[in-house]
């Protein structure tokens, strides 16, 4: 494609003879934030679908694990648990590489290639002939399936302005939590009516359909990549004999454009954010606890309803819907409130928004989570009706999604330009917890029982979760102002505000 006159008109020449490429004003249709609502929601739905199908795979084989253990002769309970949780272990490491790569090569390209990697290895799981192959294939599939957990948030940060992105992030945040709820329910019936191999083949078929939609409808959204393409068109259209400009680079480029420097900065960015950013550390620890608790619940729900209430495998799997009701119900309410709350506080602050305006919905979530843990733990007894622990499980789901959505939007608003790397840093801890919590759960509940075990978790939720939104509300801006990455994203954030309407 040749450079157009508009391409050059939207650029500016600095004093060193360098042409700096930028958007064609605040209404530039090439800027993803100015895409039509239909196009933005199409991209959001596809990213959320990617984010949904991978966690379905992470937990769908849990009800079939005993069937797999019988076929492969596995007797060690830790190895049986590892078959499920090793997929989540890969979630910890994949985003550390894939998140930065998306900031080098583009969101869409990395996201879709990673999904193809996941699809291939997930298909291979269905053909595994021993436990070693299955564990290895599960880990490799998890690496590819981890991409949407960090890159998806970056896509939404590219597409939606702060006053608009609440509903989009509510949908995106629900996907990785609802996936592990639906997965075991479907897996239980597949394991009961067919072979465990169809657990993997069925998810592969669904993912292939999503991949086809992604290839058609998911376009590149990362502004530095889009402007770099624009700069390439200008360079190709230049007459080398005239020497019009000494250099052409985008508004996002620094003076040092050596490839090694760019790659080095991108790949170490998640580690730098995790090591130096108190916001990432605090929210990462709390999100790790929440995610670990979710996966702990996913592995203990069958034990509660099969052993305590004597329900068959398929019926016991239906209790996962209690978690789904809590997740979906609270998510739908919060989706309508996130942007309203943000606009309300922004209006009170002279029309200037802050990431801290995402925190109010975290407050009820930090109370609902320990309440649900206590109710579930102390009512999971044969002399108490099964609906009681289901109510507690639903409250855990509600508390989980409210916290997740607040944290995700807060991180994206704070580190918009480097949202993928910031989410990769947060995802690292949470995925390690999702891997580790189910491994110690059987020993903890066998020693303490459900009541005391869940009380310990509830106390941690109270100690860490309840003060967090209040502390961030009071000190969050001060912490952000001390952050180089947050300041840079804030500058880009101001440029992305919608233009003022004429009076």
Tab-separated table of C-alpha atoms in Angstrom:
chain	number	residue	atom	x	y	z
A	1	UNK	CA	0.000	0.000	0.000
A	2	UNK	CA	1.405	3.378	-0.981
A	3	UNK	CA	1.735	6.240	1.437
A	4	UNK	CA	-1.158	8.660	1.181
A	5	UNK	CA	-1.055	12.417	1.572
A	6	UNK	CA	-3.089	11.975	4.786
A	7	UNK	CA	-0.287	9.790	6.170
A	8	UNK	CA	2.134	12.674	5.797
A	9	UNK	CA	-0.302	15.348	6.880
A	10	UNK	CA	-0.835	13.520	10.187
A	11	UNK	CA	2.931	13.487	10.852
A	12	UNK	CA	5.151	16.263	12.092
A	13	UNK	CA	8.765	17.173	11.348
A	14	UNK	CA	10.980	17.845	14.368
A	15	UNK	CA	14.098	20.049	14.489
A	16	UNK	CA	16.435	17.142	13.661
A	17	UNK	CA	14.744	16.345	10.354
A	18	UNK	CA	12.891	13.375	11.819
A	19	UNK	CA	9.308	12.805	10.640
A	20	UNK	CA	7.222	11.701	13.653
A	21	UNK	CA	4.178	9.656	12.608
A	22	UNK	CA	0.989	10.066	14.674
A	23	UNK	CA	-2.778	9.667	14.342
A	24	UNK	CA	-4.718	12.043	12.089
A	25	UNK	CA	-6.221	13.899	15.027
A	26	UNK	CA	-8.534	12.580	17.760
A	27	UNK	CA	-11.096	11.218	15.259
A	28	UNK	CA	-8.687	9.187	13.096
A	29	UNK	CA	-10.683	6.099	11.958
A	30	UNK	CA	-7.469	4.027	11.934
A	31	UNK	CA	-7.198	4.449	15.715
A	32	UNK	CA	-8.908	1.363	17.254
A	33	UNK	CA	-10.595	3.598	19.826
A	34	UNK	CA	-12.485	5.219	16.950
A	35	UNK	CA	-13.643	1.973	15.365
A	36	UNK	CA	-17.390	1.408	15.185
A	37	UNK	CA	-19.027	-0.040	18.287
A	38	UNK	CA	-19.961	-3.158	16.301
A	39	UNK	CA	-16.358	-3.753	15.236
A	40	UNK	CA	-15.036	-3.172	18.767
A	41	UNK	CA	-17.560	-5.559	20.313
A	42	UNK	CA	-16.758	-8.152	17.646
A	43	UNK	CA	-13.082	-8.077	18.635
A	44	UNK	CA	-14.018	-8.103	22.337
A	45	UNK	CA	-16.246	-11.170	21.921
A	46	UNK	CA	-13.569	-13.100	20.023
A	47	UNK	CA	-10.887	-12.283	22.619
A	48	UNK	CA	-13.296	-13.304	25.399
A	49	UNK	CA	-14.023	-16.566	23.540
A	50	UNK	CA	-10.283	-17.316	23.381
A	51	UNK	CA	-10.078	-16.496	27.085
A	52	UNK	CA	-13.028	-18.814	27.817
A	53	UNK	CA	-12.110	-21.996	25.914
A	54	UNK	CA	-8.606	-22.362	27.352
A	55	UNK	CA	-9.721	-22.425	31.043
A	56	UNK	CA	-12.473	-24.874	30.041
A	57	UNK	CA	-9.649	-27.225	29.040
A	58	UNK	CA	-7.783	-26.510	32.269
A	59	UNK	CA	-10.502	-28.078	34.426
A	60	UNK	CA	-12.665	-30.168	32.098
A	61	UNK	CA	-10.573	-33.290	32.630
A	62	UNK	CA	-10.859	-33.143	36.456
A	63	UNK	CA	-13.949	-35.416	36.627
A	64	UNK	CA	-12.266	-37.831	34.196
A	65	UNK	CA	-8.980	-37.984	36.138
A	66	UNK	CA	-9.910	-41.228	37.905
A	67	UNK	CA	-10.756	-42.818	34.544
A	68	UNK	CA	-7.376	-41.683	33.175
A	69	UNK	CA	-5.601	-42.926	36.302
A	70	UNK	CA	-7.226	-46.342	35.867
A	71	UNK	CA	-6.176	-46.607	32.220
A	72	UNK	CA	-2.574	-45.527	32.853
A	73	UNK	CA	-2.202	-47.288	36.219
A	74	UNK	CA	-1.612	-44.101	38.252
A	75	UNK	CA	-2.047	-44.603	42.019
A	76	UNK	CA	-0.343	-41.499	43.462
A	77	UNK	CA	-2.996	-38.879	44.336
A	78	UNK	CA	-0.558	-35.992	43.737
A	79	UNK	CA	0.158	-37.210	40.201
A	80	UNK	CA	-3.584	-37.507	39.551
A	81	UNK	CA	-4.046	-33.890	40.706
A	82	UNK	CA	-1.037	-32.876	38.600
A	83	UNK	CA	-2.776	-34.091	35.433
A	84	UNK	CA	-5.300	-31.276	35.906
A	85	UNK	CA	-3.206	-28.532	37.494
A	86	UNK	CA	-0.124	-28.743	35.233
A	87	UNK	CA	-2.146	-26.876	32.584
A	88	UNK	CA	-2.529	-23.952	35.017
A	89	UNK	CA	1.199	-24.081	35.855
A	90	UNK	CA	1.861	-23.212	32.211
A	91	UNK	CA	-0.394	-20.149	32.667
A	92	UNK	CA	2.281	-18.728	34.966
A	93	UNK	CA	5.083	-18.810	32.412
A	94	UNK	CA	3.391	-18.330	29.032
A	95	UNK	CA	2.268	-14.707	29.551
A	96	UNK	CA	5.770	-13.647	30.649
A	97	UNK	CA	6.908	-14.312	27.063
A	98	UNK	CA	3.705	-13.889	25.056
A	99	UNK	CA	2.653	-10.589	26.689
A	100	UNK	CA	5.866	-8.747	25.703
A	101	UNK	CA	5.897	-10.420	22.278
A	102	UNK	CA	2.441	-8.934	21.622
A	103	UNK	CA	3.964	-5.492	22.253
A	104	UNK	CA	6.658	-6.239	19.669
A	105	UNK	CA	4.767	-8.045	16.892
A	106	UNK	CA	1.151	-7.064	17.559
A	107	UNK	CA	-1.708	-8.397	19.682
A	108	UNK	CA	-3.647	-10.252	16.983
A	109	UNK	CA	-0.699	-12.087	15.439
A	110	UNK	CA	0.701	-13.415	18.736
A	111	UNK	CA	-2.737	-14.228	20.148
A	112	UNK	CA	-3.773	-16.295	17.144
A	113	UNK	CA	-0.458	-18.115	16.719
A	114	UNK	CA	-0.498	-18.990	20.422
A	115	UNK	CA	-4.039	-20.297	20.071
A	116	UNK	CA	-2.983	-22.533	17.167
A	117	UNK	CA	-0.204	-23.885	19.402
A	118	UNK	CA	-2.765	-24.618	22.134
A	119	UNK	CA	-5.125	-26.253	19.624
A	120	UNK	CA	-2.424	-28.618	18.326
A	121	UNK	CA	-1.239	-29.807	21.744
A	122	UNK	CA	-4.750	-30.049	23.184
A	123	UNK	CA	-5.631	-32.312	20.268
A	124	UNK	CA	-2.498	-34.326	21.047
A	125	UNK	CA	-3.672	-34.842	24.647
A	126	UNK	CA	-6.526	-36.950	23.289
A	127	UNK	CA	-3.983	-39.308	21.685
A	128	UNK	CA	-1.623	-39.589	24.707
A	129	UNK	CA	-0.535	-43.154	25.455
A	130	UNK	CA	0.901	-42.709	28.968
A	131	UNK	CA	0.948	-40.275	31.891
A	132	UNK	CA	4.251	-38.671	30.829
A	133	UNK	CA	2.904	-37.770	27.395
A	134	UNK	CA	-0.336	-36.430	28.860
A	135	UNK	CA	1.422	-34.215	31.424
A	136	UNK	CA	3.863	-32.886	28.796
A	137	UNK	CA	1.126	-32.235	26.231
A	138	UNK	CA	-1.051	-30.535	28.879
A	139	UNK	CA	1.787	-28.197	29.848
A	140	UNK	CA	2.549	-27.311	26.230
A	141	UNK	CA	-1.151	-26.703	25.524
A	142	UNK	CA	-1.324	-24.464	28.601
A	143	UNK	CA	1.538	-22.310	27.299
A	144	UNK	CA	-0.447	-21.469	24.174
A	145	UNK	CA	-3.730	-21.218	26.046
A	146	UNK	CA	-2.251	-18.656	28.431
A	147	UNK	CA	-1.948	-15.956	25.746
A	148	UNK	CA	-5.449	-14.430	26.134
A	149	UNK	CA	-4.932	-13.993	29.904
A	150	UNK	CA	-2.483	-11.147	29.314
A	151	UNK	CA	-2.896	-10.143	25.657
A	152	UNK	CA	-6.705	-9.965	25.885
A	153	UNK	CA	-6.545	-7.191	28.462
A	154	UNK	CA	-4.148	-5.300	26.209
A	155	UNK	CA	-6.597	-5.609	23.291
A	156	UNK	CA	-9.404	-4.118	25.393
A	157	UNK	CA	-7.118	-1.314	26.542
A	158	UNK	CA	-6.397	-0.570	22.864
A	159	UNK	CA	-10.066	-0.628	21.828
A	160	UNK	CA	-12.015	1.122	24.562
A	161	UNK	CA	-11.657	4.502	26.230
A	162	UNK	CA	-11.678	4.460	30.064
A	163	UNK	CA	-15.292	5.623	30.251
A	164	UNK	CA	-16.383	2.789	27.925
A	165	UNK	CA	-14.293	-0.233	28.845
A	166	UNK	CA	-16.112	-1.366	32.010
A	167	UNK	CA	-18.632	-3.649	30.278
A	168	UNK	CA	-16.010	-5.052	27.907
A	169	UNK	CA	-13.641	-5.934	30.749
A	170	UNK	CA	-16.548	-7.368	32.748
A	171	UNK	CA	-17.148	-9.863	29.933
A	172	UNK	CA	-13.437	-10.553	29.460
A	173	UNK	CA	-12.875	-11.072	33.212
A	174	UNK	CA	-15.830	-13.458	33.473
A	175	UNK	CA	-14.517	-15.782	30.748
A	176	UNK	CA	-11.472	-17.262	32.559
A	177	UNK	CA	-13.547	-17.838	35.701
A	178	UNK	CA	-16.676	-19.220	34.049
A	179	UNK	CA	-14.608	-21.566	31.880
A	180	UNK	CA	-13.392	-23.675	34.827
A	181	UNK	CA	-17.000	-23.879	36.078
A	182	UNK	CA	-18.532	-25.121	32.828
A	183	UNK	CA	-15.568	-27.392	32.043
A	184	UNK	CA	-15.971	-29.883	34.913
A	185	UNK	CA	-19.754	-30.029	34.440
A	186	UNK	CA	-19.344	-31.037	30.787
A	187	UNK	CA	-16.352	-33.237	31.615
A	188	UNK	CA	-18.343	-35.193	34.183
A	189	UNK	CA	-21.015	-36.184	31.660
A	190	UNK	CA	-18.460	-36.907	28.915
A	191	UNK	CA	-16.488	-39.136	31.287
A	192	UNK	CA	-19.672	-40.931	32.328
A	193	UNK	CA	-21.088	-41.446	28.802
A	194	UNK	CA	-17.923	-41.723	26.665
A	195	UNK	CA	-14.121	-41.978	26.848
A	196	UNK	CA	-11.916	-39.364	28.552
A	197	UNK	CA	-10.245	-38.668	25.199
A	198	UNK	CA	-13.372	-36.849	24.004
A	199	UNK	CA	-12.774	-34.304	26.787
A	200	UNK	CA	-9.858	-33.030	24.685
A	201	UNK	CA	-11.278	-33.636	21.245
A	202	UNK	CA	-14.506	-31.741	22.020
A	203	UNK	CA	-12.649	-28.634	23.262
A	204	UNK	CA	-10.374	-28.791	20.202
A	205	UNK	CA	-13.397	-28.736	17.872
A	206	UNK	CA	-14.863	-25.687	19.652
A	207	UNK	CA	-11.499	-23.907	19.667
A	208	UNK	CA	-11.052	-24.531	15.935
A	209	UNK	CA	-14.375	-22.767	15.306
A	210	UNK	CA	-13.285	-19.801	17.482
A	211	UNK	CA	-9.952	-19.686	15.653
A	212	UNK	CA	-11.723	-19.408	12.295
A	213	UNK	CA	-13.732	-16.449	13.591
A	214	UNK	CA	-10.551	-14.865	14.920
A	215	UNK	CA	-8.785	-15.120	11.573
A	216	UNK	CA	-11.698	-13.312	9.909
A	217	UNK	CA	-12.724	-10.679	12.451
A	218	UNK	CA	-9.841	-10.014	14.884
A	219	UNK	CA	-7.719	-7.204	13.445
A	220	UNK	CA	-4.590	-5.636	14.907
A	221	UNK	CA	-5.291	-3.134	17.699
A	222	UNK	CA	-1.913	-2.165	19.201
A	223	UNK	CA	-1.279	1.532	18.378
A	224	UNK	CA	2.554	1.353	18.083
A	225	UNK	CA	2.236	-1.480	15.534
A	226	UNK	CA	-0.467	0.324	13.533
A	227	UNK	CA	1.548	3.550	13.443
A	228	UNK	CA	4.690	1.585	12.530
A	229	UNK	CA	2.823	0.176	9.511
A	230	UNK	CA	1.896	3.742	8.608
A	231	UNK	CA	5.555	4.775	8.940
A	232	UNK	CA	6.588	1.893	6.659
A	233	UNK	CA	4.182	3.143	3.978
A	234	UNK	CA	5.720	6.620	4.220
A	235	UNK	CA	9.278	5.232	3.979
A	236	UNK	CA	8.351	3.217	0.887
A	237	UNK	CA	6.797	6.287	-0.717
A	238	UNK	CA	9.832	8.516	-0.110
A	239	UNK	CA	12.151	9.538	-2.926
A	240	UNK	CA	15.690	8.644	-1.739
A	241	UNK	CA	17.235	11.191	-4.132
A	242	UNK	CA	15.357	14.093	-2.546
A	243	UNK	CA	16.326	13.128	1.001
A	244	UNK	CA	13.109	14.600	2.381
A	245	UNK	CA	13.601	13.362	5.941
A	246	UNK	CA	16.582	12.061	7.879
A	247	UNK	CA	14.426	9.453	9.626
A	248	UNK	CA	10.784	8.400	9.901
A	249	UNK	CA	9.571	7.028	13.232
A	250	UNK	CA	6.347	6.874	15.212
A	251	UNK	CA	5.325	8.933	18.217
A	252	UNK	CA	5.876	5.821	20.370
A	253	UNK	CA	9.481	5.265	19.238
A	254	UNK	CA	12.520	6.415	21.169
A	255	UNK	CA	15.788	7.451	19.626
A	256	UNK	CA	17.319	4.001	20.254
A	257	UNK	CA	15.616	1.704	17.737
A	258	UNK	CA	18.170	-1.115	17.738
A	259	UNK	CA	16.387	-4.472	17.596
A	260	UNK	CA	18.323	-5.971	20.512
A	261	UNK	CA	17.419	-3.041	22.746
A	262	UNK	CA	13.726	-3.216	21.857
A	263	UNK	CA	13.498	-6.973	22.472
A	264	UNK	CA	15.450	-6.765	25.728
A	265	UNK	CA	13.195	-4.038	27.122
A	266	UNK	CA	10.021	-5.857	26.105
A	267	UNK	CA	10.989	-9.260	27.486
A	268	UNK	CA	12.197	-7.977	30.867
A	269	UNK	CA	9.265	-5.577	31.317
A	270	UNK	CA	6.950	-8.025	33.187
A	271	UNK	CA	9.769	-8.866	35.617
A	272	UNK	CA	10.566	-5.168	36.131
A	273	UNK	CA	6.898	-4.394	36.770
A	274	UNK	CA	6.645	-7.235	39.269
A	275	UNK	CA	9.891	-6.286	41.053
A	276	UNK	CA	9.407	-2.502	41.185
A	277	UNK	CA	5.678	-1.797	41.145
A	278	UNK	CA	3.952	-2.055	44.565
A	279	UNK	CA	0.532	-1.988	42.840
A	280	UNK	CA	1.405	-5.067	40.785
A	281	UNK	CA	2.814	-6.814	43.861
A	282	UNK	CA	-0.184	-6.141	46.124
A	283	UNK	CA	-2.843	-6.928	43.551
A	284	UNK	CA	-0.827	-9.890	42.286
A	285	UNK	CA	-0.735	-11.474	45.760
A	286	UNK	CA	-4.440	-10.920	46.376
A	287	UNK	CA	-5.415	-12.118	42.903
A	288	UNK	CA	-3.218	-15.198	43.431
A	289	UNK	CA	-5.132	-16.010	46.597
A	290	UNK	CA	-8.503	-15.535	44.869
A	291	UNK	CA	-7.526	-17.640	41.850
A	292	UNK	CA	-5.999	-20.324	44.044
A	293	UNK	CA	-9.171	-20.445	46.129
A	294	UNK	CA	-11.269	-20.776	42.967
A	295	UNK	CA	-9.265	-23.762	41.748
A	296	UNK	CA	-9.265	-25.241	45.237
A	297	UNK	CA	-13.070	-25.079	45.156
A	298	UNK	CA	-13.145	-26.620	41.691
A	299	UNK	CA	-11.273	-29.674	42.960
A	300	UNK	CA	-13.203	-30.038	46.248
A	301	UNK	CA	-16.778	-29.614	44.952
A	302	UNK	CA	-16.922	-33.235	43.701
A	303	UNK	CA	-15.617	-34.521	47.054
A	304	UNK	CA	-18.189	-32.515	49.030
A	305	UNK	CA	-21.221	-33.632	47.050
A	306	UNK	CA	-20.133	-37.180	46.191
A	307	UNK	CA	-18.715	-38.169	49.579
A	308	UNK	CA	-20.761	-36.042	51.994
A	309	UNK	CA	-24.118	-36.113	50.169
A	310	UNK	CA	-23.680	-39.358	48.200
A	311	UNK	CA	-24.478	-37.825	44.806
A	312	UNK	CA	-23.385	-39.618	41.592
A	313	UNK	CA	-20.636	-38.063	39.449
A	314	UNK	CA	-22.930	-36.404	36.901
A	315	UNK	CA	-25.296	-34.944	39.509
A	316	UNK	CA	-22.428	-33.781	41.740
A	317	UNK	CA	-21.006	-31.949	38.713
A	318	UNK	CA	-24.180	-29.860	38.465
A	319	UNK	CA	-23.196	-28.107	41.718
A	320	UNK	CA	-20.551	-26.258	39.721
A	321	UNK	CA	-23.463	-24.183	38.441
A	322	UNK	CA	-23.757	-22.643	41.920
A	323	UNK	CA	-20.321	-21.127	41.343
A	324	UNK	CA	-21.426	-20.126	37.849
A	325	UNK	CA	-24.558	-18.395	39.192
A	326	UNK	CA	-22.451	-16.329	41.587
A	327	UNK	CA	-19.887	-15.463	38.918
A	328	UNK	CA	-22.403	-14.588	36.197
A	329	UNK	CA	-24.936	-12.791	38.414
A	330	UNK	CA	-22.380	-10.519	40.082
A	331	UNK	CA	-20.621	-9.966	36.753
A	332	UNK	CA	-23.815	-8.787	35.048
A	333	UNK	CA	-24.550	-6.324	37.845
A	334	UNK	CA	-20.980	-5.066	37.955
A	335	UNK	CA	-20.816	-4.720	34.165
A	336	UNK	CA	-23.563	-2.112	34.405
A	337	UNK	CA	-21.991	-0.364	37.397
A	338	UNK	CA	-18.270	-0.147	36.493
A	339	UNK	CA	-18.598	2.626	33.897
A	340	UNK	CA	-21.365	4.440	35.830
A	341	UNK	CA	-19.209	4.603	38.955
A	342	UNK	CA	-16.200	5.715	36.905
A	343	UNK	CA	-18.170	8.494	35.191
A	344	UNK	CA	-19.703	9.622	38.510
A	345	UNK	CA	-16.364	10.103	40.255
A	346	UNK	CA	-14.777	11.554	37.101
A	347	UNK	CA	-17.525	14.181	36.951
A	348	UNK	CA	-16.865	15.071	40.586
A	349	UNK	CA	-13.165	15.427	39.718
A	350	UNK	CA	-13.699	17.960	36.942
A	351	UNK	CA	-14.119	15.360	34.214
A	352	UNK	CA	-10.715	13.730	34.869
A	353	UNK	CA	-10.781	9.982	35.422
A	354	UNK	CA	-8.433	7.951	37.627
A	355	UNK	CA	-7.809	4.199	37.871
A	356	UNK	CA	-8.884	4.373	41.534
A	357	UNK	CA	-12.443	4.969	40.346
A	358	UNK	CA	-12.527	1.241	39.448
A	359	UNK	CA	-12.131	0.178	43.090
A	360	UNK	CA	-15.623	0.687	44.660
A	361	UNK	CA	-17.011	-2.616	43.319
A	362	UNK	CA	-14.060	-4.375	44.927
A	363	UNK	CA	-15.471	-3.475	48.369
A	364	UNK	CA	-18.535	-5.785	48.323
A	365	UNK	CA	-16.392	-8.467	46.667
A	366	UNK	CA	-13.877	-8.410	49.510
A	367	UNK	CA	-16.728	-9.067	51.996
A	368	UNK	CA	-18.638	-11.661	49.956
A	369	UNK	CA	-15.594	-13.901	49.456
A	370	UNK	CA	-14.899	-14.680	53.168
A	371	UNK	CA	-18.655	-14.927	53.848
A	372	UNK	CA	-18.990	-17.573	51.158
A	373	UNK	CA	-15.950	-19.471	52.434
A	374	UNK	CA	-17.334	-19.624	55.983
A	375	UNK	CA	-20.832	-20.672	54.868
A	376	UNK	CA	-19.481	-23.410	52.583
A	377	UNK	CA	-17.018	-24.773	55.128
A	378	UNK	CA	-19.386	-25.007	58.077
A	379	UNK	CA	-22.493	-26.243	56.201
A	380	UNK	CA	-20.807	-29.010	54.165
A	381	UNK	CA	-22.226	-31.713	56.460
A	382	UNK	CA	-24.622	-34.599	55.823
A	383	UNK	CA	-27.112	-33.221	58.370
A	384	UNK	CA	-27.374	-29.874	56.506
A	385	UNK	CA	-29.252	-29.643	53.179
A	386	UNK	CA	-26.991	-29.522	50.117
A	387	UNK	CA	-28.386	-26.122	49.106
A	388	UNK	CA	-26.547	-24.464	52.028
A	389	UNK	CA	-22.997	-25.109	50.757
A	390	UNK	CA	-24.230	-24.211	47.258
A	391	UNK	CA	-25.248	-20.780	48.594
A	392	UNK	CA	-21.772	-20.365	50.071
A	393	UNK	CA	-20.196	-21.452	46.779
A	394	UNK	CA	-22.314	-18.886	44.902
A	395	UNK	CA	-21.133	-16.133	47.270
A	396	UNK	CA	-17.517	-17.193	46.681
A	397	UNK	CA	-18.181	-16.887	42.941
A	398	UNK	CA	-19.695	-13.418	43.373
A	399	UNK	CA	-16.809	-12.204	45.539
A	400	UNK	CA	-14.279	-13.659	43.129
A	401	UNK	CA	-15.632	-11.955	39.999
A	402	UNK	CA	-16.147	-8.556	41.670
A	403	UNK	CA	-12.531	-8.545	42.827
A	404	UNK	CA	-11.264	-9.854	39.495
A	405	UNK	CA	-13.066	-7.235	37.430
A	406	UNK	CA	-11.948	-4.370	39.658
A	407	UNK	CA	-8.331	-5.521	39.658
A	408	UNK	CA	-8.250	-6.138	35.898
A	409	UNK	CA	-9.696	-2.728	35.045
A	410	UNK	CA	-7.441	-1.003	37.585
A	411	UNK	CA	-4.304	-2.616	36.133
A	412	UNK	CA	-5.362	-1.873	32.527
A	413	UNK	CA	-6.197	1.748	33.364
A	414	UNK	CA	-2.889	2.189	35.226
A	415	UNK	CA	-0.591	0.551	32.652
A	416	UNK	CA	-2.639	1.005	29.449
A	417	UNK	CA	0.292	1.106	27.023
A	418	UNK	CA	1.962	-1.898	28.677
A	419	UNK	CA	-1.227	-3.612	29.866
A	420	UNK	CA	-0.181	-7.002	28.444
A	421	UNK	CA	3.102	-6.971	30.374
A	422	UNK	CA	1.426	-5.756	33.579
A	423	UNK	CA	-1.256	-8.447	33.326
A	424	UNK	CA	1.471	-11.020	32.623
A	425	UNK	CA	3.165	-10.064	35.892
A	426	UNK	CA	-0.115	-10.356	37.821
A	427	UNK	CA	-1.041	-13.589	36.017
A	428	UNK	CA	2.275	-15.221	36.966
A	429	UNK	CA	1.476	-15.294	40.689
A	430	UNK	CA	-2.191	-16.125	40.281
A	431	UNK	CA	-1.444	-19.069	37.997
A	432	UNK	CA	1.139	-20.500	40.381
A	433	UNK	CA	-1.537	-20.349	43.076
A	434	UNK	CA	-4.078	-21.996	40.764
A	435	UNK	CA	-1.517	-24.773	40.238
A	436	UNK	CA	-0.468	-25.150	43.883
A	437	UNK	CA	-3.674	-24.750	45.911
A	438	UNK	CA	-5.379	-27.929	44.593
A	439	UNK	CA	-2.255	-29.950	45.446
A	440	UNK	CA	-2.408	-29.190	49.179
A	441	UNK	CA	-6.220	-29.062	49.420
A	442	UNK	CA	-6.783	-32.795	50.082
A	443	UNK	CA	-4.212	-32.867	52.896
A	444	UNK	CA	-5.605	-29.675	54.474
A	445	UNK	CA	-9.230	-30.797	54.433
A	446	UNK	CA	-8.364	-34.320	55.603
A	447	UNK	CA	-6.513	-32.870	58.600
A	448	UNK	CA	-8.817	-29.952	59.479
A	449	UNK	CA	-12.172	-30.661	57.837
A	450	UNK	CA	-14.039	-28.245	55.590
A	451	UNK	CA	-15.048	-25.879	58.416
A	452	UNK	CA	-11.603	-25.116	59.850
A	453	UNK	CA	-9.916	-25.301	56.441
A	454	UNK	CA	-12.215	-22.710	54.887
A	455	UNK	CA	-11.979	-20.555	58.030
A	456	UNK	CA	-8.217	-20.237	57.496
A	457	UNK	CA	-8.832	-19.125	53.907
A	458	UNK	CA	-11.548	-16.688	55.061
A	459	UNK	CA	-9.186	-15.100	57.615
A	460	UNK	CA	-6.588	-14.478	54.905
A	461	UNK	CA	-9.295	-13.012	52.651
A	462	UNK	CA	-10.349	-10.646	55.435
A	463	UNK	CA	-6.778	-9.616	56.334
A	464	UNK	CA	-5.622	-8.934	52.745
A	465	UNK	CA	-8.806	-8.317	50.772
A	466	UNK	CA	-10.849	-5.922	52.901
A	467	UNK	CA	-8.124	-3.258	53.459
A	468	UNK	CA	-6.868	-3.372	49.818
A	469	UNK	CA	-9.469	-1.155	48.068
A	470	UNK	CA	-9.339	1.435	50.850
A	471	UNK	CA	-5.532	1.564	50.853
A	472	UNK	CA	-5.397	1.869	47.051
A	473	UNK	CA	-8.109	4.529	47.070
A	474	UNK	CA	-6.041	6.625	49.488
A	475	UNK	CA	-2.487	5.933	48.322
A	476	UNK	CA	-2.910	4.562	44.777
A	477	UNK	CA	-2.344	7.858	42.968
A	478	UNK	CA	0.794	8.590	44.987
A	479	UNK	CA	2.179	5.139	44.116
A	480	UNK	CA	1.287	5.579	40.438
A	481	UNK	CA	3.011	8.953	40.256
A	482	UNK	CA	6.241	7.282	41.377
A	483	UNK	CA	5.995	4.711	38.561
A	484	UNK	CA	7.714	5.373	35.219
A	485	UNK	CA	5.475	2.885	33.381
A	486	UNK	CA	2.276	4.244	34.929
A	487	UNK	CA	3.288	7.847	34.110
A	488	UNK	CA	3.957	6.957	30.476
A	489	UNK	CA	0.615	5.163	30.200
A	490	UNK	CA	-1.089	8.133	31.865
A	491	UNK	CA	0.363	10.450	29.223
A	492	UNK	CA	-0.937	8.212	26.444
A	493	UNK	CA	-4.193	7.918	28.359
A	494	UNK	CA	-4.690	11.698	28.260
A	495	UNK	CA	-4.105	11.723	24.491
A	496	UNK	CA	-6.778	9.060	24.072
A	497	UNK	CA	-9.544	10.999	25.802
A	498	UNK	CA	-12.494	11.722	23.504
A	499	UNK	CA	-12.472	15.179	21.982
A	500	UNK	CA	-14.498	17.833	23.727
A	501	UNK	CA	-17.886	18.411	22.209
A	502	UNK	CA	-18.618	21.951	21.007
A	503	UNK	CA	-20.956	23.985	23.170
